Amino acid sequence: IPALQQMNQILHILFIFLPFLWAVGTLPPPDALLLWAMEQVLEFGLGGSSMSTHLRLLVMFIVSAGTAITSYFIPSTVGVVLFMTGLGFLQSLNLSDMGFVFKHSVTRHRIGAKSKALSSCSEKQFTWKEYLFYIIILVLALLETSLLHHFAGFSQISKSSSQVIFGYILMILLIILWILREIQSVYIVGIFRNPFYPKDVQTVTGFLEKQTRLMKIGIARRILLTLVSPFAMIAFLSLDSSLQGLHSVSVSIGFTRAFRMVWQNTENALLEIVIVSAVHLISSTDLWWNRSLDTGIRLLLVGIIRDRLIQFISKLQFAVTLLLASWTEKKQRRKTTTTLCILNIVFSPFVLVFIVFSTLLSSPLLPLFTLPVFLVGFPRPIQSWPGAVGTAACVCADTVYYYQMVPRLTAALQTAMAAGSLGLLSPGSHYLGRFQDRLIWIMILERGYTYCCINIKGLELQETSCHTAEARRVDEVFESAFEQEEYTKVCSLNEHFGNVLTPCTVLPVKLYSDARNVLSGIIDSHENLMEFKGDLIKVLVWILIQYCSKRPSMQENVHKTENKGKVPLIILPALNTSPHPKSLEDSDSLNSETFDDWSDDDIFDDEPTIKKEKEEKDQLKYFPGTNLPIPGSVVESQRVGDDSTGTVPENNLYKAVLLGYPAIDKGKQEDMAYIPLMEFSCSHSHLLSLPKEWWSTCIPNSKMKEMSSLFPEDWYQFVLRQLECFHSEEKASHVLEEIAKDKVLKDFYVHTVMTCYFSLFGVDNMTPSPGLILSVYSGVLPWSVALDWLTEKPELFQLALKAFRYTLKLMIDKASLGPIEDFKELTNCLEEYESDWYIGLVSDEKWKEAILQEKPCLFSLGYDPSMGVYTGRVLTLRELLIQVGKLNAEAVRGQWANLSWELLYATNDDEERYSIQAHPLLLRNLTVQAADPPLGYPIYSSKPLHIHLY
């Protein structure tokens, strides 16, 4: 057979060049070739879209191919039309996501708790509205198709004239939709500035006020695109004469694709039908195009031509930009690049051949080492990378900012995409978002009826020199578009037209703004540091009282305490009592009859021997303390009721054993605290009492007496009277008044607060240095006698550290905003810190948790060693504007193809290689960062996100 002999000769020649094609990266791997082939057939042969995952692509390819094959075997013409319309609509929906939501809703309905009934119900109502909307659209589409197809079978003249009328209607719709879409963006066709777009866009409120008209236009466009256009196109297709007779393979393939494209990609389908209709009107009926091809195949060919023409223009623009940048940019201009530019001009026909060949294959145009040396990359899917989307990222401490941002950014993208602000949404399109030091890379993976699937990547925040140079150019591009003065020309030109980035719009998103301030003059001020010490004690008092009042056990015991009038017995480390008695029997506060007999042999046992084991319940309320410095002694105390006899059991005794303390001179015994038995004067005081583990006497008594004078008693009583922890409001003020007058409870707080203060600063009452402030703020405390006591109690340590950080923030606020007038203002300030602020370190896990929980404000203290200054970092959660622009998709694919070729084929892994250096026009460094790991290094990559476009 001559054809086979000729094919044999061609293949022999081709096989010779296979090693060369593999070396230059044109020969595709089998998996990439298979996925590319399925994607091309699904999109251009079956009317589908590229999919967000390989599994979805395989399943959709099989289902779509089965639909086209099945339609060929349906004998009825009406049945074929209904089958194509119905399945075309269903396949264009996001069925997998809808099925998952439906299954999840059913599961929650069956096993959900009653407390979740309201939230589940509201979610189900929204889901059922969506389902109902799709069912209504499907029924109307089937009804329209069947009626028009039945009507077209009666009269050939009326059918053709009706189709012509719908053709004119579709032309008008195309023009209207194009105008409404271009009005939504800042530039018309990327060149002329839109006169209807707000000129100076800097604040959210100002932008939203000016964008009101554009939002109304976006709603009108959405209605025309979602409801009017699909039904008009279905009417045009249903009236076609090709569907009246016996259908062939070409009719099954062409119209299966056409009826699905109506829903899958409405704008492209509208353009294709208008072109076919216009060619049919202006050309002769004897033309081969009209005579030999049915409407379905014409639409298929027009769709391929449309896609390849857009690709050719994008590739040509990418090549011209690279050539001009190599010639005009000083940093890119070298002897080698100049020579290459001249060669490209001389051999421009061959360059065009490479561009055309890569366009026909729908493969990237590969600039070798990003120089003006062009090759044809191997065909690959739209995603460009073999791994699943969103499974790999170079996670670091800054990733959490993108985690917080993405859900709200997705909601803002939904509004912008539905209005048409981002232009034509096609799979493979890339967008770049910019806000402060954050760069967001957005890629469209999949497109269907009223939905779009995207992937969002976050680039690194630690900017390198190359990153900074390109980020500065991005800022310049956006500033020229969105920050124009009111007196500028109405229709100015895009100054950065040659750049691969074209500004589109701004998105109002609630996210964190990052402000860094130098604290020189505040943290090193002697007056501020002196006030800091006094404020620290006040903040410690407020935090400890708030902690005790909000304990769960406290709330549970409020009602119980109101019914009991007994005053509890507690152990108090003395502050203002007499010197230590010579013997226990001489103390007025202790009753010798309450002690068990014990011998000298069991002093150093683990537990003293108890002679009697009779239990007495509810006769004694005790507060076991921590180890007290009474060398070689065991103290056991009890409170006995009137009906008790003997000794109370062991588990109702207060025990404190200290071993190994050195002997103390008799003259110095007065500096050591002892243990008198004290009673609360108020029966409710124990509800606000500090935990027993926090009581200690590690500080000498004389020093504690000296430091207790610093305790702000008036502030302590004010804070107690402001508490709202009792259910009976009429008695709350009276109870709090009694608690505030309880001297024993006050002594507890004095002792604990001053011990914490001593642990943070040391015994010496000297002004702290800024270095000490930063050290303690970071959790590194100076050595002191009480350091071990504090660090052994993690909860108290965290409270003291929080008080220290609150005090630092208070000092900064007082220095910048003015002094605190009274206790009420100070309380309001601390309550604001507690509810709306996280004050800590950037490296803390709680910092990340606060960001994910969307705390309104965050503060961190730091030190810049290069400048030698202390810095404060404040994150504020508010609605701000993210600037978004569209990238040249072919420029991105070409640079990614070069990255793959250079690292995998040429094995050039030099970190300072030419192809990763800054290129302000191509944004080369940012594009490399946005590639999937291990070749790229985005710090965040989302899973495929489905956005509803209605």
PDB file of C-alpha atoms in Angstrom, residues 736-939:
ATOM      1  CA  LEU A 736     -17.695  42.607  96.289  1.00  0.00           C
ATOM      2  CA  GLU A 737     -17.501  45.354  98.915  1.00  0.00           C
ATOM      3  CA  GLU A 738     -16.963  42.726 101.620  1.00  0.00           C
ATOM      4  CA  ILE A 739     -14.356  40.920  99.543  1.00  0.00           C
ATOM      5  CA  ALA A 740     -12.488  44.166  98.921  1.00  0.00           C
ATOM      6  CA  LYS A 741     -12.282  44.729 102.691  1.00  0.00           C
ATOM      7  CA  ASP A 742     -10.920  41.239 103.357  1.00  0.00           C
ATOM      8  CA  LYS A 743      -7.383  41.891 104.596  1.00  0.00           C
ATOM      9  CA  VAL A 744      -6.340  38.244 104.405  1.00  0.00           C
ATOM     10  CA  LEU A 745      -7.253  38.007 100.730  1.00  0.00           C
ATOM     11  CA  LYS A 746      -5.419  41.262 100.067  1.00  0.00           C
ATOM     12  CA  ASP A 747      -2.303  39.886 101.754  1.00  0.00           C
ATOM     13  CA  PHE A 748      -2.477  36.849  99.457  1.00  0.00           C
ATOM     14  CA  TYR A 749      -2.457  39.088  96.422  1.00  0.00           C
ATOM     15  CA  VAL A 750       0.252  41.314  97.853  1.00  0.00           C
ATOM     16  CA  HIS A 751       2.474  38.313  98.433  1.00  0.00           C
ATOM     17  CA  THR A 752       1.922  36.710  95.023  1.00  0.00           C
ATOM     18  CA  VAL A 753       2.068  39.926  93.013  1.00  0.00           C
ATOM     19  CA  MET A 754       5.237  41.156  94.652  1.00  0.00           C
ATOM     20  CA  THR A 755       6.888  37.756  94.310  1.00  0.00           C
ATOM     21  CA  CYS A 756       6.121  37.806  90.569  1.00  0.00           C
ATOM     22  CA  TYR A 757       7.402  41.379  90.380  1.00  0.00           C
ATOM     23  CA  PHE A 758      10.556  40.302  92.182  1.00  0.00           C
ATOM     24  CA  SER A 759      10.984  37.373  89.765  1.00  0.00           C
ATOM     25  CA  LEU A 760      10.705  39.646  86.707  1.00  0.00           C
ATOM     26  CA  PHE A 761      12.979  42.462  87.901  1.00  0.00           C
ATOM     27  CA  GLY A 762      15.007  41.247  90.859  1.00  0.00           C
ATOM     28  CA  VAL A 763      15.163  42.585  94.384  1.00  0.00           C
ATOM     29  CA  ASP A 764      17.047  45.770  93.553  1.00  0.00           C
ATOM     30  CA  ASN A 765      14.622  48.596  92.940  1.00  0.00           C
ATOM     31  CA  MET A 766      16.497  49.980  89.934  1.00  0.00           C
ATOM     32  CA  THR A 767      15.244  51.285  86.607  1.00  0.00           C
ATOM     33  CA  PRO A 768      15.230  48.439  84.047  1.00  0.00           C
ATOM     34  CA  SER A 769      17.228  48.810  80.862  1.00  0.00           C
ATOM     35  CA  PRO A 770      15.724  48.404  77.360  1.00  0.00           C
ATOM     36  CA  GLY A 771      17.761  45.223  76.973  1.00  0.00           C
ATOM     37  CA  LEU A 772      16.182  43.769  80.112  1.00  0.00           C
ATOM     38  CA  ILE A 773      12.738  44.785  78.861  1.00  0.00           C
ATOM     39  CA  LEU A 774      13.302  42.911  75.569  1.00  0.00           C
ATOM     40  CA  SER A 775      14.780  39.908  77.377  1.00  0.00           C
ATOM     41  CA  VAL A 776      11.863  39.525  79.796  1.00  0.00           C
ATOM     42  CA  TYR A 777       9.371  40.240  76.993  1.00  0.00           C
ATOM     43  CA  SER A 778      10.903  37.309  75.099  1.00  0.00           C
ATOM     44  CA  GLY A 779      10.482  35.054  78.137  1.00  0.00           C
ATOM     45  CA  VAL A 780      14.112  35.096  79.302  1.00  0.00           C
ATOM     46  CA  LEU A 781      14.045  36.226  82.935  1.00  0.00           C
ATOM     47  CA  PRO A 782      17.080  37.416  84.917  1.00  0.00           C
ATOM     48  CA  TRP A 783      18.235  35.186  87.746  1.00  0.00           C
ATOM     49  CA  SER A 784      16.709  35.763  91.148  1.00  0.00           C
ATOM     50  CA  VAL A 785      15.854  33.749  94.241  1.00  0.00           C
ATOM     51  CA  ALA A 786      12.239  33.441  93.073  1.00  0.00           C
ATOM     52  CA  LEU A 787      13.080  32.460  89.483  1.00  0.00           C
ATOM     53  CA  ASP A 788      12.781  28.717  90.075  1.00  0.00           C
ATOM     54  CA  TRP A 789       9.593  29.219  92.059  1.00  0.00           C
ATOM     55  CA  LEU A 790       7.986  31.076  89.132  1.00  0.00           C
ATOM     56  CA  THR A 791       9.218  28.857  86.313  1.00  0.00           C
ATOM     57  CA  GLU A 792       7.976  25.758  88.117  1.00  0.00           C
ATOM     58  CA  LYS A 793       4.441  27.121  87.797  1.00  0.00           C
ATOM     59  CA  PRO A 794       3.799  27.389  84.027  1.00  0.00           C
ATOM     60  CA  GLU A 795       0.354  28.924  84.381  1.00  0.00           C
ATOM     61  CA  LEU A 796       1.484  31.664  86.737  1.00  0.00           C
ATOM     62  CA  PHE A 797       4.586  32.230  84.625  1.00  0.00           C
ATOM     63  CA  GLN A 798       2.448  32.803  81.528  1.00  0.00           C
ATOM     64  CA  LEU A 799       0.192  35.204  83.435  1.00  0.00           C
ATOM     65  CA  ALA A 800       3.184  37.178  84.714  1.00  0.00           C
ATOM     66  CA  LEU A 801       4.680  37.250  81.221  1.00  0.00           C
ATOM     67  CA  LYS A 802       1.376  38.429  79.783  1.00  0.00           C
ATOM     68  CA  ALA A 803       1.206  41.176  82.409  1.00  0.00           C
ATOM     69  CA  PHE A 804       4.724  42.268  81.486  1.00  0.00           C
ATOM     70  CA  ARG A 805       3.831  42.424  77.788  1.00  0.00           C
ATOM     71  CA  TYR A 806       0.598  44.280  78.477  1.00  0.00           C
ATOM     72  CA  THR A 807       2.563  46.808  80.524  1.00  0.00           C
ATOM     73  CA  LEU A 808       5.020  47.358  77.684  1.00  0.00           C
ATOM     74  CA  LYS A 809       2.172  47.954  75.242  1.00  0.00           C
ATOM     75  CA  LEU A 810       0.608  50.314  77.802  1.00  0.00           C
ATOM     76  CA  MET A 811       3.861  52.240  78.057  1.00  0.00           C
ATOM     77  CA  ILE A 812       4.038  52.648  74.266  1.00  0.00           C
ATOM     78  CA  ASP A 813       0.400  53.741  74.078  1.00  0.00           C
ATOM     79  CA  LYS A 814       0.864  56.278  76.864  1.00  0.00           C
ATOM     80  CA  ALA A 815       3.923  57.699  75.130  1.00  0.00           C
ATOM     81  CA  SER A 816       2.164  58.030  71.778  1.00  0.00           C
ATOM     82  CA  LEU A 817      -1.464  58.727  72.770  1.00  0.00           C
ATOM     83  CA  GLY A 818      -1.107  60.482  76.102  1.00  0.00           C
ATOM     84  CA  PRO A 819      -1.287  59.537  79.807  1.00  0.00           C
ATOM     85  CA  ILE A 820      -4.026  57.496  81.465  1.00  0.00           C
ATOM     86  CA  GLU A 821      -6.455  59.797  83.309  1.00  0.00           C
ATOM     87  CA  ASP A 822      -8.046  57.461  85.857  1.00  0.00           C
ATOM     88  CA  PHE A 823      -8.576  53.843  86.884  1.00  0.00           C
ATOM     89  CA  LYS A 824     -11.608  53.494  84.614  1.00  0.00           C
ATOM     90  CA  GLU A 825      -9.590  54.374  81.536  1.00  0.00           C
ATOM     91  CA  LEU A 826      -6.832  51.988  82.587  1.00  0.00           C
ATOM     92  CA  THR A 827      -9.363  49.200  83.030  1.00  0.00           C
ATOM     93  CA  ASN A 828     -10.834  49.856  79.592  1.00  0.00           C
ATOM     94  CA  CYS A 829      -7.365  49.792  78.093  1.00  0.00           C
ATOM     95  CA  LEU A 830      -6.512  46.437  79.693  1.00  0.00           C
ATOM     96  CA  GLU A 831      -9.862  44.966  78.688  1.00  0.00           C
ATOM     97  CA  GLU A 832      -9.165  46.028  75.111  1.00  0.00           C
ATOM     98  CA  TYR A 833      -5.788  44.278  75.255  1.00  0.00           C
ATOM     99  CA  GLU A 834      -7.485  41.153  76.574  1.00  0.00           C
ATOM    100  CA  SER A 835     -10.254  40.997  73.983  1.00  0.00           C
ATOM    101  CA  ASP A 836      -8.826  42.604  70.836  1.00  0.00           C
ATOM    102  CA  TRP A 837      -5.068  42.154  71.052  1.00  0.00           C
ATOM    103  CA  TYR A 838      -2.483  39.426  71.075  1.00  0.00           C
ATOM    104  CA  ILE A 839       0.763  40.748  72.517  1.00  0.00           C
ATOM    105  CA  GLY A 840       3.649  38.357  72.186  1.00  0.00           C
ATOM    106  CA  LEU A 841       6.384  37.131  69.866  1.00  0.00           C
ATOM    107  CA  VAL A 842       6.163  36.445  66.148  1.00  0.00           C
ATOM    108  CA  SER A 843       7.795  33.059  66.735  1.00  0.00           C
ATOM    109  CA  ASP A 844       5.136  31.935  69.232  1.00  0.00           C
ATOM    110  CA  GLU A 845       2.573  29.341  68.191  1.00  0.00           C
ATOM    111  CA  LYS A 846      -0.087  31.520  69.815  1.00  0.00           C
ATOM    112  CA  TRP A 847       0.823  34.260  67.341  1.00  0.00           C
ATOM    113  CA  LYS A 848      -0.213  31.967  64.493  1.00  0.00           C
ATOM    114  CA  GLU A 849      -3.329  30.899  66.381  1.00  0.00           C
ATOM    115  CA  ALA A 850      -4.294  34.545  66.930  1.00  0.00           C
ATOM    116  CA  ILE A 851      -3.946  35.250  63.202  1.00  0.00           C
ATOM    117  CA  LEU A 852      -6.061  32.235  62.250  1.00  0.00           C
ATOM    118  CA  GLN A 853      -8.644  33.259  64.870  1.00  0.00           C
ATOM    119  CA  GLU A 854      -8.508  36.764  63.349  1.00  0.00           C
ATOM    120  CA  LYS A 855      -7.654  38.736  66.466  1.00  0.00           C
ATOM    121  CA  PRO A 856      -8.215  42.384  65.549  1.00  0.00           C
ATOM    122  CA  CYS A 857      -4.685  43.470  66.504  1.00  0.00           C
ATOM    123  CA  LEU A 858      -1.316  41.873  67.222  1.00  0.00           C
ATOM    124  CA  PHE A 859       1.841  43.422  68.675  1.00  0.00           C
ATOM    125  CA  SER A 860       5.400  42.181  68.899  1.00  0.00           C
ATOM    126  CA  LEU A 861       8.621  43.715  70.220  1.00  0.00           C
ATOM    127  CA  GLY A 862      11.895  43.191  68.391  1.00  0.00           C
ATOM    128  CA  TYR A 863      15.419  44.452  67.910  1.00  0.00           C
ATOM    129  CA  ASP A 864      17.121  45.383  64.657  1.00  0.00           C
ATOM    130  CA  PRO A 865      20.845  44.656  65.100  1.00  0.00           C
ATOM    131  CA  SER A 866      21.792  46.311  61.803  1.00  0.00           C
ATOM    132  CA  MET A 867      20.367  49.657  62.923  1.00  0.00           C
ATOM    133  CA  GLY A 868      20.745  49.106  66.651  1.00  0.00           C
ATOM    134  CA  VAL A 869      17.158  50.105  67.442  1.00  0.00           C
ATOM    135  CA  TYR A 870      14.190  48.491  69.144  1.00  0.00           C
ATOM    136  CA  THR A 871      11.195  47.983  66.885  1.00  0.00           C
ATOM    137  CA  GLY A 872       7.506  47.371  67.361  1.00  0.00           C
ATOM    138  CA  ARG A 873       5.423  45.419  64.871  1.00  0.00           C
ATOM    139  CA  VAL A 874       1.653  45.917  64.784  1.00  0.00           C
ATOM    140  CA  LEU A 875      -0.748  43.820  62.701  1.00  0.00           C
ATOM    141  CA  THR A 876      -4.223  45.283  62.282  1.00  0.00           C
ATOM    142  CA  LEU A 877      -7.134  43.343  60.802  1.00  0.00           C
ATOM    143  CA  ARG A 878      -9.226  45.533  58.550  1.00  0.00           C
ATOM    144  CA  GLU A 879     -10.723  45.673  55.088  1.00  0.00           C
ATOM    145  CA  LEU A 880      -8.077  46.755  52.595  1.00  0.00           C
ATOM    146  CA  LEU A 881      -7.606  46.773  48.834  1.00  0.00           C
ATOM    147  CA  ILE A 882      -5.647  44.099  46.969  1.00  0.00           C
ATOM    148  CA  GLN A 883      -4.536  45.122  43.487  1.00  0.00           C
ATOM    149  CA  VAL A 884      -4.971  42.381  40.892  1.00  0.00           C
ATOM    150  CA  GLY A 885      -3.615  42.150  37.351  1.00  0.00           C
ATOM    151  CA  LYS A 886      -3.665  39.561  34.594  1.00  0.00           C
ATOM    152  CA  LEU A 887      -0.443  37.955  33.415  1.00  0.00           C
ATOM    153  CA  ASN A 888       0.453  36.838  29.907  1.00  0.00           C
ATOM    154  CA  ALA A 889      -0.315  33.120  30.222  1.00  0.00           C
ATOM    155  CA  GLU A 890       2.123  32.139  27.467  1.00  0.00           C
ATOM    156  CA  ALA A 891       4.935  34.099  29.127  1.00  0.00           C
ATOM    157  CA  VAL A 892       4.312  32.153  32.330  1.00  0.00           C
ATOM    158  CA  ARG A 893       4.133  28.790  30.540  1.00  0.00           C
ATOM    159  CA  GLY A 894       7.283  29.581  28.547  1.00  0.00           C
ATOM    160  CA  GLN A 895       9.323  30.523  31.612  1.00  0.00           C
ATOM    161  CA  TRP A 896       8.071  27.470  33.495  1.00  0.00           C
ATOM    162  CA  ALA A 897       8.988  25.296  30.505  1.00  0.00           C
ATOM    163  CA  ASN A 898      12.500  26.780  30.537  1.00  0.00           C
ATOM    164  CA  LEU A 899      12.741  26.206  34.295  1.00  0.00           C
ATOM    165  CA  SER A 900      11.844  22.546  33.811  1.00  0.00           C
ATOM    166  CA  TRP A 901      14.246  22.162  30.894  1.00  0.00           C
ATOM    167  CA  GLU A 902      17.117  23.974  32.606  1.00  0.00           C
ATOM    168  CA  LEU A 903      16.927  22.071  35.884  1.00  0.00           C
ATOM    169  CA  LEU A 904      15.894  18.637  34.621  1.00  0.00           C
ATOM    170  CA  TYR A 905      17.536  18.441  31.184  1.00  0.00           C
ATOM    171  CA  ALA A 906      20.492  20.841  31.410  1.00  0.00           C
ATOM    172  CA  THR A 907      20.862  20.240  35.203  1.00  0.00           C
ATOM    173  CA  ASN A 908      21.811  23.870  35.810  1.00  0.00           C
ATOM    174  CA  ASP A 909      21.002  24.206  39.518  1.00  0.00           C
ATOM    175  CA  ASP A 910      23.141  27.289  40.153  1.00  0.00           C
ATOM    176  CA  GLU A 911      21.276  29.461  42.656  1.00  0.00           C
ATOM    177  CA  GLU A 912      22.556  32.607  40.916  1.00  0.00           C
ATOM    178  CA  ARG A 913      21.883  31.442  37.360  1.00  0.00           C
ATOM    179  CA  TYR A 914      20.853  34.000  34.777  1.00  0.00           C
ATOM    180  CA  SER A 915      17.331  32.663  34.309  1.00  0.00           C
ATOM    181  CA  ILE A 916      16.376  33.414  37.925  1.00  0.00           C
ATOM    182  CA  GLN A 917      17.657  36.994  38.018  1.00  0.00           C
ATOM    183  CA  ALA A 918      15.271  39.943  38.146  1.00  0.00           C
ATOM    184  CA  HIS A 919      13.548  40.907  34.896  1.00  0.00           C
ATOM    185  CA  PRO A 920      11.133  43.826  35.404  1.00  0.00           C
ATOM    186  CA  LEU A 921       9.225  43.216  32.155  1.00  0.00           C
ATOM    187  CA  LEU A 922       8.883  39.421  32.355  1.00  0.00           C
ATOM    188  CA  LEU A 923       8.763  39.185  36.190  1.00  0.00           C
ATOM    189  CA  ARG A 924      11.131  36.258  35.832  1.00  0.00           C
ATOM    190  CA  ASN A 925      12.048  35.803  39.491  1.00  0.00           C
ATOM    191  CA  LEU A 926       8.428  35.903  40.686  1.00  0.00           C
ATOM    192  CA  THR A 927       7.390  33.451  37.976  1.00  0.00           C
ATOM    193  CA  VAL A 928      10.078  30.996  39.067  1.00  0.00           C
ATOM    194  CA  GLN A 929       8.943  31.320  42.680  1.00  0.00           C
ATOM    195  CA  ALA A 930       5.361  30.521  41.698  1.00  0.00           C
ATOM    196  CA  ALA A 931       6.298  27.213  40.090  1.00  0.00           C
ATOM    197  CA  ASP A 932       5.424  24.051  41.976  1.00  0.00           C
ATOM    198  CA  PRO A 933       8.129  22.642  44.270  1.00  0.00           C
ATOM    199  CA  PRO A 934      10.811  21.403  44.020  1.00  0.00           C
ATOM    200  CA  LEU A 935      11.583  23.720  41.095  1.00  0.00           C
ATOM    201  CA  GLY A 936       9.675  26.663  42.581  1.00  0.00           C
ATOM    202  CA  TYR A 937       9.284  27.728  46.181  1.00  0.00           C
ATOM    203  CA  PRO A 938       5.900  29.271  47.030  1.00  0.00           C
ATOM    204  CA  ILE A 939       5.326  29.369  50.778  1.00  0.00           C
TER     205      ILE A 939
END
